[in-house]
Amino acid sequence: TETLSHMLLKAQVEPLNNAPFHVDACLRALPGVHFGAGLWSAAVTKRTKTIANADRHGFYILINTECPLQIHAAEETLLDEGDAIFLSCVQDVSIIRNIAGRLTCARVDEIQFKVLVPDAAAFNGLVIRRGNEALRLLTTYLRDADDKQSLLGADLRQAVVAHIFHLLALTLNT
């Protein structure tokens, strides 16, 4: 969890049972966007007000790719398989996963993303259901651009970041 907190999103993790917490994830950091996907044990993951205040820059989309996922932010929401929620990093949130399952998360730089979506903060808490075509494409793109792709050239890295930003913008606006 230390690596996840350092590279993606700071959070406090509390396992739901006596079994050790387990996460198996691929993480990637590119200029302006950090993302990862993986298997997550049953746990309560919290971004408390204290954590959110210390790690407040940017926005993120949490995509539930397996098993129901309960979100407590401004409202309580249940994400089914394939659903997502868009959140501001200033938002305190609790994520409850009752059984192990997979999820994908992408965090974008606030200043860069607001160039494309000036009213991005207005989308905080937006639930995007699995029928959204742009969400499905974003989910696939993030999975395929994982850490196994070398992305050695700066032009290629810039193109990947631009694609992620544009797919996220489309996801929010469709």
mmCIF file of C-alpha atoms in Angstrom:
data_model
loop_
_atom_site.group_PDB
_atom_site.id
_atom_site.type_symbol
_atom_site.label_atom_id
_atom_site.label_comp_id
_atom_site.label_asym_id
_atom_site.label_seq_id
_atom_site.Cartn_x
_atom_site.Cartn_y
_atom_site.Cartn_z
ATOM 1 C CA THR A 1 0.000 0.000 0.000
ATOM 2 C CA GLU A 2 2.975 2.351 0.496
ATOM 3 C CA THR A 3 3.815 2.198 -3.205
ATOM 4 C CA LEU A 4 0.189 2.816 -4.164
ATOM 5 C CA SER A 5 0.010 5.807 -1.809
ATOM 6 C CA HIS A 6 3.277 7.219 -3.101
ATOM 7 C CA MET A 7 2.614 6.746 -6.828
ATOM 8 C CA LEU A 8 -1.142 7.085 -7.158
ATOM 9 C CA LEU A 9 -3.356 8.160 -4.298
ATOM 10 C CA LYS A 10 -2.671 8.501 -0.595
ATOM 11 C CA ALA A 11 -5.102 6.426 1.462
ATOM 12 C CA GLN A 12 -5.474 4.487 4.697
ATOM 13 C CA VAL A 13 -6.301 0.782 4.196
ATOM 14 C CA GLU A 14 -8.035 -1.389 6.784
ATOM 15 C CA PRO A 15 -8.506 -5.091 5.928
ATOM 16 C CA LEU A 16 -12.061 -6.345 6.544
ATOM 17 C CA ASN A 17 -10.996 -9.635 8.070
ATOM 18 C CA ASN A 18 -7.990 -11.156 9.813
ATOM 19 C CA ALA A 19 -6.412 -12.255 6.533
ATOM 20 C CA PRO A 20 -3.420 -10.206 5.376
ATOM 21 C CA PHE A 21 -4.227 -7.402 2.956
ATOM 22 C CA HIS A 22 -3.155 -8.238 -0.579
ATOM 23 C CA VAL A 23 -2.870 -6.079 -3.673
ATOM 24 C CA ASP A 24 -1.461 -7.113 -7.030
ATOM 25 C CA ALA A 25 -1.182 -4.032 -9.223
ATOM 26 C CA CYS A 26 0.523 -2.507 -12.230
ATOM 27 C CA LEU A 27 1.293 1.180 -11.767
ATOM 28 C CA ARG A 28 2.472 3.811 -14.213
ATOM 29 C CA ALA A 29 3.470 7.443 -13.754
ATOM 30 C CA LEU A 30 3.562 9.756 -16.758
ATOM 31 C CA PRO A 31 3.766 13.563 -16.782
ATOM 32 C CA GLY A 32 0.332 14.751 -15.658
ATOM 33 C CA VAL A 33 -1.248 11.345 -15.113
ATOM 34 C CA HIS A 34 -0.625 8.416 -12.778
ATOM 35 C CA PHE A 35 -2.661 5.245 -13.179
ATOM 36 C CA GLY A 36 -2.858 1.661 -12.112
ATOM 37 C CA ALA A 37 -4.966 -1.448 -12.185
ATOM 38 C CA GLY A 38 -5.026 -4.510 -10.033
ATOM 39 C CA LEU A 39 -6.603 -6.949 -7.649
ATOM 40 C CA TRP A 40 -7.563 -5.550 -4.237
ATOM 41 C CA SER A 41 -8.380 -7.590 -1.100
ATOM 42 C CA ALA A 42 -11.516 -7.067 0.941
ATOM 43 C CA ALA A 43 -10.852 -3.792 2.751
ATOM 44 C CA VAL A 44 -12.029 -0.337 3.687
ATOM 45 C CA THR A 45 -9.874 2.260 1.950
ATOM 46 C CA LYS A 46 -10.182 5.794 3.303
ATOM 47 C CA ARG A 47 -9.097 9.204 2.154
ATOM 48 C CA THR A 48 -9.838 11.078 5.359
ATOM 49 C CA LYS A 49 -10.104 14.863 5.504
ATOM 50 C CA THR A 50 -6.537 14.949 6.858
ATOM 51 C CA ILE A 51 -5.208 12.807 3.999
ATOM 52 C CA ALA A 52 -7.215 14.725 1.386
ATOM 53 C CA ASN A 53 -5.961 18.079 2.716
ATOM 54 C CA ALA A 54 -2.351 16.881 2.526
ATOM 55 C CA ASP A 55 -2.782 15.340 -0.963
ATOM 56 C CA ARG A 56 -5.326 17.672 -2.550
ATOM 57 C CA HIS A 57 -4.165 18.386 -6.081
ATOM 58 C CA GLY A 58 -5.847 16.739 -9.024
ATOM 59 C CA PHE A 59 -8.792 14.571 -9.930
ATOM 60 C CA TYR A 60 -9.165 10.828 -10.240
ATOM 61 C CA ILE A 61 -11.470 8.297 -11.762
ATOM 62 C CA LEU A 62 -12.019 5.022 -9.962
ATOM 63 C CA ILE A 63 -13.220 2.266 -12.296
ATOM 64 C CA ASN A 64 -14.635 -0.857 -10.707
ATOM 65 C CA THR A 65 -13.837 -3.765 -13.005
ATOM 66 C CA GLU A 66 -14.911 -6.678 -10.800
ATOM 67 C CA CYS A 67 -17.448 -7.273 -7.992
ATOM 68 C CA PRO A 68 -19.612 -4.562 -6.358
ATOM 69 C CA LEU A 69 -17.799 -1.645 -4.731
ATOM 70 C CA GLN A 70 -19.379 0.685 -2.184
ATOM 71 C CA ILE A 71 -18.317 4.349 -2.205
ATOM 72 C CA HIS A 72 -19.023 6.852 0.566
ATOM 73 C CA ALA A 73 -18.214 10.376 -0.617
ATOM 74 C CA ALA A 74 -20.735 13.226 -0.607
ATOM 75 C CA GLU A 75 -23.324 10.457 -1.118
ATOM 76 C CA GLU A 76 -23.300 6.680 -0.782
ATOM 77 C CA THR A 77 -22.956 4.943 -4.149
ATOM 78 C CA LEU A 78 -22.710 1.336 -5.267
ATOM 79 C CA LEU A 79 -20.489 0.753 -8.274
ATOM 80 C CA ASP A 80 -21.292 -2.396 -10.177
ATOM 81 C CA GLU A 81 -18.787 -4.117 -12.421
ATOM 82 C CA GLY A 82 -17.741 -1.665 -15.146
ATOM 83 C CA ASP A 83 -19.045 1.470 -13.352
ATOM 84 C CA ALA A 84 -16.833 4.400 -12.333
ATOM 85 C CA ILE A 85 -16.827 7.515 -10.187
ATOM 86 C CA PHE A 86 -14.962 10.777 -10.828
ATOM 87 C CA LEU A 87 -13.641 12.502 -7.704
ATOM 88 C CA SER A 88 -11.618 15.537 -6.743
ATOM 89 C CA CYS A 89 -8.586 14.793 -4.597
ATOM 90 C CA VAL A 90 -9.938 17.269 -2.003
ATOM 91 C CA GLN A 91 -12.955 14.983 -1.410
ATOM 92 C CA ASP A 92 -12.797 12.689 1.610
ATOM 93 C CA VAL A 93 -14.018 9.237 0.629
ATOM 94 C CA SER A 94 -14.363 5.681 1.923
ATOM 95 C CA ILE A 95 -14.244 2.741 -0.466
ATOM 96 C CA ILE A 96 -15.581 -0.559 0.818
ATOM 97 C CA ARG A 97 -14.745 -3.770 -0.994
ATOM 98 C CA ASN A 98 -16.412 -6.723 0.763
ATOM 99 C CA ILE A 99 -14.652 -9.354 -1.354
ATOM 100 C CA ALA A 100 -11.481 -9.244 -3.418
ATOM 101 C CA GLY A 101 -11.917 -7.654 -6.826
ATOM 102 C CA ARG A 102 -10.242 -5.671 -9.556
ATOM 103 C CA LEU A 103 -10.216 -1.937 -10.080
ATOM 104 C CA THR A 104 -8.503 0.700 -12.167
ATOM 105 C CA CYS A 105 -7.631 4.220 -11.061
ATOM 106 C CA ALA A 106 -6.239 7.187 -12.982
ATOM 107 C CA ARG A 107 -5.211 10.458 -11.345
ATOM 108 C CA VAL A 108 -4.766 13.550 -13.503
ATOM 109 C CA ASP A 109 -3.060 16.852 -12.854
ATOM 110 C CA GLU A 110 -5.684 19.474 -12.034
ATOM 111 C CA ILE A 111 -4.144 22.363 -13.980
ATOM 112 C CA GLN A 112 -3.541 20.312 -17.132
ATOM 113 C CA PHE A 113 -6.989 18.686 -17.026
ATOM 114 C CA LYS A 114 -8.789 22.018 -16.500
ATOM 115 C CA VAL A 115 -7.337 23.230 -19.808
ATOM 116 C CA LEU A 116 -9.476 20.545 -21.448
ATOM 117 C CA VAL A 117 -12.369 20.543 -18.924
ATOM 118 C CA PRO A 118 -12.485 23.981 -17.238
ATOM 119 C CA ASP A 119 -15.435 22.980 -15.039
ATOM 120 C CA ALA A 120 -13.881 19.661 -13.950
ATOM 121 C CA ALA A 121 -14.665 20.342 -10.269
ATOM 122 C CA ALA A 122 -18.390 20.390 -11.130
ATOM 123 C CA PHE A 123 -18.116 16.695 -12.049
ATOM 124 C CA ASN A 124 -16.930 15.717 -8.538
ATOM 125 C CA GLY A 125 -18.928 12.682 -7.413
ATOM 126 C CA LEU A 126 -20.229 11.902 -10.900
ATOM 127 C CA VAL A 127 -21.050 8.219 -11.287
ATOM 128 C CA ILE A 128 -20.499 6.888 -14.792
ATOM 129 C CA ARG A 129 -22.295 3.644 -15.580
ATOM 130 C CA ARG A 130 -20.748 0.815 -17.575
ATOM 131 C CA GLY A 131 -22.808 1.567 -20.703
ATOM 132 C CA ASN A 132 -20.692 4.674 -21.373
ATOM 133 C CA GLU A 133 -18.648 3.938 -24.511
ATOM 134 C CA ALA A 134 -15.883 6.393 -23.641
ATOM 135 C CA LEU A 135 -15.529 4.782 -20.189
ATOM 136 C CA ARG A 136 -15.131 1.343 -21.736
ATOM 137 C CA LEU A 137 -12.478 2.668 -24.105
ATOM 138 C CA LEU A 138 -10.667 4.515 -21.283
ATOM 139 C CA THR A 139 -10.663 1.350 -19.157
ATOM 140 C CA THR A 140 -9.167 -0.691 -22.002
ATOM 141 C CA TYR A 141 -6.633 2.023 -22.850
ATOM 142 C CA LEU A 142 -5.398 2.284 -19.256
ATOM 143 C CA ARG A 143 -5.055 -1.488 -18.999
ATOM 144 C CA ASP A 144 -3.129 -1.688 -22.281
ATOM 145 C CA ALA A 145 -0.821 1.249 -21.438
ATOM 146 C CA ASP A 146 0.381 -0.435 -18.249
ATOM 147 C CA ASP A 147 3.980 -0.735 -17.130
ATOM 148 C CA LYS A 148 4.793 -3.415 -19.747
ATOM 149 C CA GLN A 149 4.809 -0.748 -22.482
ATOM 150 C CA SER A 150 8.214 0.919 -22.605
ATOM 151 C CA LEU A 151 7.069 4.332 -23.969
ATOM 152 C CA LEU A 152 10.681 5.410 -24.425
ATOM 153 C CA GLY A 153 10.035 8.395 -26.687
ATOM 154 C CA ALA A 154 8.846 11.699 -25.245
ATOM 155 C CA ASP A 155 6.446 12.185 -28.186
ATOM 156 C CA LEU A 156 4.843 8.801 -27.529
ATOM 157 C CA ARG A 157 4.486 9.548 -23.794
ATOM 158 C CA GLN A 158 2.873 12.902 -24.606
ATOM 159 C CA ALA A 159 0.440 11.209 -26.999
ATOM 160 C CA VAL A 160 -0.555 8.629 -24.368
ATOM 161 C CA VAL A 161 -1.165 11.368 -21.770
ATOM 162 C CA ALA A 162 -3.227 13.371 -24.280
ATOM 163 C CA HIS A 163 -5.282 10.273 -25.145
ATOM 164 C CA ILE A 164 -6.001 9.587 -21.473
ATOM 165 C CA PHE A 165 -7.029 13.214 -20.858
ATOM 166 C CA HIS A 166 -9.294 13.253 -23.922
ATOM 167 C CA LEU A 167 -10.885 9.892 -23.108
ATOM 168 C CA LEU A 168 -11.525 11.041 -19.550
ATOM 169 C CA ALA A 169 -13.070 14.296 -20.813
ATOM 170 C CA LEU A 170 -15.325 12.305 -23.186
ATOM 171 C CA THR A 171 -16.269 9.964 -20.348
ATOM 172 C CA LEU A 172 -17.420 12.895 -18.232
ATOM 173 C CA ASN A 173 -19.298 14.624 -21.032
ATOM 174 C CA THR A 174 -21.244 11.694 -22.527
#
